[in-house]
Short mmCIF file of C-alpha atoms and ligand atoms in Angstrom, two decimals:
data_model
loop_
_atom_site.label_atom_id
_atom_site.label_comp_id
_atom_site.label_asym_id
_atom_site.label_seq_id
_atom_site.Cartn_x
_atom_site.Cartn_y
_atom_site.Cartn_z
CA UNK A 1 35.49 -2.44 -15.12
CA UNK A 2 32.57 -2.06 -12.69
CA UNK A 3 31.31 0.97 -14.04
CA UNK A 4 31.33 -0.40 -17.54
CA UNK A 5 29.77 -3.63 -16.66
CA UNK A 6 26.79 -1.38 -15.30
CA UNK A 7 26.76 0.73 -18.14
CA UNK A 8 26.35 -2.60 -20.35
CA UNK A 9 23.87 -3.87 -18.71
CA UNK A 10 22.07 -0.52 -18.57
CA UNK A 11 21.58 -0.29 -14.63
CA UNK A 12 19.33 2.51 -13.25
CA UNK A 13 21.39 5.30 -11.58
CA UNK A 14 22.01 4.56 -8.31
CA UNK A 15 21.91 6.84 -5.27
CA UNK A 16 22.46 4.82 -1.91
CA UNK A 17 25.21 3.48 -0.19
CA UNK A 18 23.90 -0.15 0.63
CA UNK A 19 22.86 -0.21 -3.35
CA UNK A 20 26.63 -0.96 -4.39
CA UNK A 21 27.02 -4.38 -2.82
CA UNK A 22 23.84 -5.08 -5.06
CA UNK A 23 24.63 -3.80 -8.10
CA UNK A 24 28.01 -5.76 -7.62
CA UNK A 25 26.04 -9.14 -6.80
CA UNK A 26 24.40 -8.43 -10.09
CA UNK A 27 27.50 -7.86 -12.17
CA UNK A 28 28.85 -10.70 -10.62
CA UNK A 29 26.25 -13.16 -11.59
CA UNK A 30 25.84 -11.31 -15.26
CA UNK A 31 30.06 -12.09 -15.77
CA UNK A 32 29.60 -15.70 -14.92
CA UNK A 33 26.45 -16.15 -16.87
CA UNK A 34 28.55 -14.05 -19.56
CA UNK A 35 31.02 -17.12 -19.36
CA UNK A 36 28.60 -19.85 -19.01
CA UNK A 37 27.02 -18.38 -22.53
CA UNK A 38 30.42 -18.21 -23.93
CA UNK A 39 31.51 -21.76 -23.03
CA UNK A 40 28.13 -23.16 -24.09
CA UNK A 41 27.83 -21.32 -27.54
CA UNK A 42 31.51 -22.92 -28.34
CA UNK A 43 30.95 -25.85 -27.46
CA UNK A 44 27.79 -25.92 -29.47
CA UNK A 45 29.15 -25.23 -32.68
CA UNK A 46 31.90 -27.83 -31.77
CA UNK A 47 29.76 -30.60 -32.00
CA UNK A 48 27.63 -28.88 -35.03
CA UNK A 49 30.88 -29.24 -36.92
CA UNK A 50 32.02 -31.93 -34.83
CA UNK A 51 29.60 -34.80 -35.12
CA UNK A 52 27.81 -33.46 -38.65
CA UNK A 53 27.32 -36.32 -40.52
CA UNK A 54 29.48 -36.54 -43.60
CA UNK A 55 32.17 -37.22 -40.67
CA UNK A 56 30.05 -39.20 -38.23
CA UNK A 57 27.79 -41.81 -40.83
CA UNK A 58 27.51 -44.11 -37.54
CA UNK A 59 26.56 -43.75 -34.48
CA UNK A 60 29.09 -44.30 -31.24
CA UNK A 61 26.85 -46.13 -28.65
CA UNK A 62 29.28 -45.50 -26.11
CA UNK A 63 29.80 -42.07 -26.14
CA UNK A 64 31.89 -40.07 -24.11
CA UNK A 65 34.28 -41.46 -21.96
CA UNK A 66 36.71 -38.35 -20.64
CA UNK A 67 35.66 -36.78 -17.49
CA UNK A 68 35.95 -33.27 -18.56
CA UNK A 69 31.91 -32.25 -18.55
CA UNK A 70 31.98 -33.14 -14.90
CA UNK A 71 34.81 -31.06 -14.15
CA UNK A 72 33.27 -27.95 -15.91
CA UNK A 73 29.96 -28.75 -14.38
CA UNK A 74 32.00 -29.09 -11.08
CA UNK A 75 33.72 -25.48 -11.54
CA UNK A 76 30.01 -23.94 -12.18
CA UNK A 77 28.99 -25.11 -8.65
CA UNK A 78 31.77 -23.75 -6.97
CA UNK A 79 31.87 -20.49 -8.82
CA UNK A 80 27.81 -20.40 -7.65
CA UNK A 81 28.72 -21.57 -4.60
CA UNK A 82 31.06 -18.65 -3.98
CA UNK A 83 28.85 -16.15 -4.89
CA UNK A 84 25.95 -17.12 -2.51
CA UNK A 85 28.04 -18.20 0.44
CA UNK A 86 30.54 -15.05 0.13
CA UNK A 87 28.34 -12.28 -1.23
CA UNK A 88 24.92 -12.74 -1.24
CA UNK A 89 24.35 -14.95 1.87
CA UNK A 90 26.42 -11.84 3.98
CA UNK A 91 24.48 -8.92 2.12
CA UNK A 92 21.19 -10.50 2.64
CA UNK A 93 22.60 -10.76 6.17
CA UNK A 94 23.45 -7.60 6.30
CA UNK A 95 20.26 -5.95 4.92
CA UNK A 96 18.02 -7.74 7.28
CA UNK A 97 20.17 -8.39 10.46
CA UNK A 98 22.31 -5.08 10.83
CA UNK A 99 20.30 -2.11 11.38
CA UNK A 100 21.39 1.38 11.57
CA UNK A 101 21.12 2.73 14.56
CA UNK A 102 17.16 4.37 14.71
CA UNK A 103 18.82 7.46 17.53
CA UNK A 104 20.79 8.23 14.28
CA UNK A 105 18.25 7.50 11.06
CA UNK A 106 15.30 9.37 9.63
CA UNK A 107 12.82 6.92 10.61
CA UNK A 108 9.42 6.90 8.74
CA UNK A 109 6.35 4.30 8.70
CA UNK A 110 4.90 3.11 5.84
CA UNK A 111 1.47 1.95 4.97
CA UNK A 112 0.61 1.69 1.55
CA UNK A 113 -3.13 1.96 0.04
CA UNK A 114 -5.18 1.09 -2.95
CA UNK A 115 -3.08 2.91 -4.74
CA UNK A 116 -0.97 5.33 -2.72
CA UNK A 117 2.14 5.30 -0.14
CA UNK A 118 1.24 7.09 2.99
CA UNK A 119 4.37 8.62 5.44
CA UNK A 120 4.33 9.21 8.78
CA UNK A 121 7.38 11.26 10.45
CA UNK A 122 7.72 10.93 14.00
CA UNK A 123 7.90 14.99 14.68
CA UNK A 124 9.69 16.77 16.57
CA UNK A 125 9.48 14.73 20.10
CA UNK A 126 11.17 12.06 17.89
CA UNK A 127 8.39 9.26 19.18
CA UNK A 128 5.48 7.55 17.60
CA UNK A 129 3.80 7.00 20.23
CA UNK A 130 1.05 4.20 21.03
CA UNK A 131 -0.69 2.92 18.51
CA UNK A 132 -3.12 0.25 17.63
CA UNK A 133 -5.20 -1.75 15.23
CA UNK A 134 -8.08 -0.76 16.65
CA UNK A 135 -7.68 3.24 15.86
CA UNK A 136 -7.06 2.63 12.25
CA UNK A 137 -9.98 4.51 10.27
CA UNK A 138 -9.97 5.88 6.77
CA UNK A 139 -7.59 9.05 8.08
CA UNK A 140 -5.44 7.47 11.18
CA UNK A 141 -4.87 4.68 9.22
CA UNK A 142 -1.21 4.09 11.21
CA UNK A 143 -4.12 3.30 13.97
CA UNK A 144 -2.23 6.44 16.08
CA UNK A 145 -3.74 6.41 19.90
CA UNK A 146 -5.94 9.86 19.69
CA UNK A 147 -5.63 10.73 23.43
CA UNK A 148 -2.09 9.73 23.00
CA UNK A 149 0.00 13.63 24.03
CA UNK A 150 3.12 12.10 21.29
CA UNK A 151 1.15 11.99 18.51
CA UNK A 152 -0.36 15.61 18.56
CA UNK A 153 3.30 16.49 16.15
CA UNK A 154 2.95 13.53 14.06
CA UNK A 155 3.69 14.34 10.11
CA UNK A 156 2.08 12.84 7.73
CA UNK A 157 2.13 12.45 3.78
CA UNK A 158 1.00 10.97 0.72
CA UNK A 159 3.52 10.05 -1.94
CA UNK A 160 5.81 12.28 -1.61
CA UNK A 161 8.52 11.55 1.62
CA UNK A 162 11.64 13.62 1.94
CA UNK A 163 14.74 12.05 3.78
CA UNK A 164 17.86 14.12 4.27
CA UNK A 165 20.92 12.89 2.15
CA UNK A 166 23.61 11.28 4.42
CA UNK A 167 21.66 9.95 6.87
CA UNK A 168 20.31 6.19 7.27
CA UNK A 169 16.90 5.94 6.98
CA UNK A 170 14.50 3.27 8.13
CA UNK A 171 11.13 2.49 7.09
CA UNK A 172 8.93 0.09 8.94
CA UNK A 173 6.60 -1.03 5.69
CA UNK A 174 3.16 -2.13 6.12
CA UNK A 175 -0.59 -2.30 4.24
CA UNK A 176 -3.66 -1.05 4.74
CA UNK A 177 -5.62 -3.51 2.39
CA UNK A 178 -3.73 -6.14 -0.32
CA UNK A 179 -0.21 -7.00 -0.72
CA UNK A 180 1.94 -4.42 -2.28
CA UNK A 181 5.78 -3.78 -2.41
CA UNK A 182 7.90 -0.94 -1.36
CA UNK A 183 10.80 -0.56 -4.16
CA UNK A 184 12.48 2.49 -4.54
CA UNK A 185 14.89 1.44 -7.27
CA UNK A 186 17.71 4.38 -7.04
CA UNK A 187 18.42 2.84 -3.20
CA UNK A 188 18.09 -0.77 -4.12
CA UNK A 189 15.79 -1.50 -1.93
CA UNK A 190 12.44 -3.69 -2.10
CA UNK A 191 10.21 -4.78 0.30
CA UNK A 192 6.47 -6.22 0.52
CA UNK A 193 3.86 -4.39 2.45
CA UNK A 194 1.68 -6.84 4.21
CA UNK A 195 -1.71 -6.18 6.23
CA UNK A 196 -0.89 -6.77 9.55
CA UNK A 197 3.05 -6.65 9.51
CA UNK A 198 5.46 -3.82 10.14
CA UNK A 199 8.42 -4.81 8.37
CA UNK A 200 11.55 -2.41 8.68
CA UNK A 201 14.06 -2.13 5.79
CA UNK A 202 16.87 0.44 5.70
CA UNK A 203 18.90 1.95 3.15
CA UNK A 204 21.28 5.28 3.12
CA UNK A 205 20.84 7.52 0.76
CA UNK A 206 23.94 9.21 -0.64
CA UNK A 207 22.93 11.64 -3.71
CA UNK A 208 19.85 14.45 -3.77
CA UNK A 209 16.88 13.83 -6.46
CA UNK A 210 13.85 12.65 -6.99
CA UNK A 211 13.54 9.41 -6.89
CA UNK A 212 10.24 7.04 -8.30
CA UNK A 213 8.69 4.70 -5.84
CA UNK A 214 7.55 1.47 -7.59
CA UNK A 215 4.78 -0.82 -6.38
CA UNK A 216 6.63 -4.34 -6.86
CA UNK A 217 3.29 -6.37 -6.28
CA UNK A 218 0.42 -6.46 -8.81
CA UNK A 219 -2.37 -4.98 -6.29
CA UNK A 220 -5.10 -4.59 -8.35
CA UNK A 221 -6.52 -1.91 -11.19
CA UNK A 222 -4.28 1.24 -10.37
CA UNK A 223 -1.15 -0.95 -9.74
CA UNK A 224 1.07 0.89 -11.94
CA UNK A 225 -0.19 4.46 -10.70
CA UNK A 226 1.73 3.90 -7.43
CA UNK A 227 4.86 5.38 -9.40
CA UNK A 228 2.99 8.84 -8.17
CA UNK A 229 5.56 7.48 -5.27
CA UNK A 230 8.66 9.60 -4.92
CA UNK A 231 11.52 9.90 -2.21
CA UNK A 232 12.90 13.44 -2.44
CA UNK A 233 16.82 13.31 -1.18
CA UNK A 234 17.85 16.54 -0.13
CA UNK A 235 20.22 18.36 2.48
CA UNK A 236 19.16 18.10 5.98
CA UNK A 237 18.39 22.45 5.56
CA UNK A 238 15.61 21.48 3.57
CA UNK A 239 14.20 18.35 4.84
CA UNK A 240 13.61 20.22 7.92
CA UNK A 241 12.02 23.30 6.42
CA UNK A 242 9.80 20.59 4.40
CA UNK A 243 8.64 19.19 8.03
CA UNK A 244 8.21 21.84 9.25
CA UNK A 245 6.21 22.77 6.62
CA UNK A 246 3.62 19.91 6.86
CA UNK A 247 0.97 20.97 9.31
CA UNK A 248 0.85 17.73 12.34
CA UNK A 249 -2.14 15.45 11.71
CA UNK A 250 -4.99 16.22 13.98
CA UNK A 251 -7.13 13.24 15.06
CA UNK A 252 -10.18 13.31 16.97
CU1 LIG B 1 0.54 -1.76 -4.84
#
């Protein structure tokens, strides 16, 4: 039934584990709004035939008198009710309270640009390192300590991150200049990038592609060229030949 639903309403293919509790919030809320429509489009051409006026000449100043509309209107707010208290009150929980554990994700930092997403792996040492606004130029702009000895295997990239399949992976999302969004629609995930803030979102991704990165905030001329965005899923062989690959960034 599921899979039909999301065929009918034409979802994007989905490649994350955390994506299926959304995708179900969103069927969800399509069936009862599928009902709603149903209940309102009868009832509609109920009192089109109903009240027309060949049967009704007059008309009735008192109106309704049963107790049925409040009822229905009654069963609405429950059905609502149930779907924010028991699904998306615990996923939202769930997305922004219970963290995979960082010893066991890929872990990446975001910051995006006028009108690129910039990557930074943590290399090999598996640390970060110090870092500060104060560092932040046109090429360190993560604002990476220079004298720093963890950052000397820091990777980084421009649009194009690789995550091994499997595997949680975090993202602490930030901006170098305006407001953009992080939302990489195949893993159901979305979040803003704001100037100052490191926000972490997670997600795990569970099938190898290419996926599009979107920019969900209108940021200025070249908004919609931050699709030249893409998370590449692939087997953990090849995400670490890819890193190793990328020469560290040297800062001076
Ligand atoms: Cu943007």
């Amino acid at each position: 039934m599921k899979e039909l639903t999301s065929k009918l309403l034409g979802m994007p293919p989905l490649a994350s584990q955390n994506g299926q509790d959304v995708d179900s919030l969103i069927i969800y809320v399509h069936w009862l709004m599928f009902a709603l429509f149903i209940g309102w489009i009868i009832y509609f051409f109920y009192a089109v035939i109903r009240f027309r006026r060949s049967r009704q000449p007059k008309a009735d100043y008192v109106g309704v008198t049963s107790h049925t509309s409040t009822y229905l209107e009654l069963g609405i707010v429950l059905a609502e009710a149930v779907l924010l208290i028991f699904i998306a009150v615990p996923l939202w929980a769930k997305a922004v309270d219970k963290f995979p554990d960082p010893a066991k994700s890929t872990v990446i930092q975001i910051v995006a640009e006028q009108y690129s997403w910039n990557a930074r792996y943590a290399g090999p040492d598996g640390t970060f390192g110090k870092e500060d606004m104060k560092f932040v130029t046109a090429e360190n702009m993560f604002g990476v300590d220079p004298s720093d000895p963890t950052a000397k295997d820091h990777v980084q990239v421009l649009n194009e991150i690789h995550v091994p399949v499997g595997t949680p992976v975090i993202m602490y999302v930030s901006s170098k200049d305006v407001i953009h969004s992080l939302k990489i629609i195949a893993m159901r995930v979305c979040q803003d990038a704001i100037p100052g803030l490191r926000i972490p979102c997670w997600f795990v991704p569970t099938r190898e592609g290419r996926y599009q990165i979107n920019c969900a905030q209108l940021c200025g001329f070249g908004h919609a060229g931050m699709t030249h965005g893409f998370l590449v899923v692939e087997d953990q062989k090849k995400f670490d030949a890819w890193l190793k690959s990328k020469k560290p960034l040297v800062l001076e």
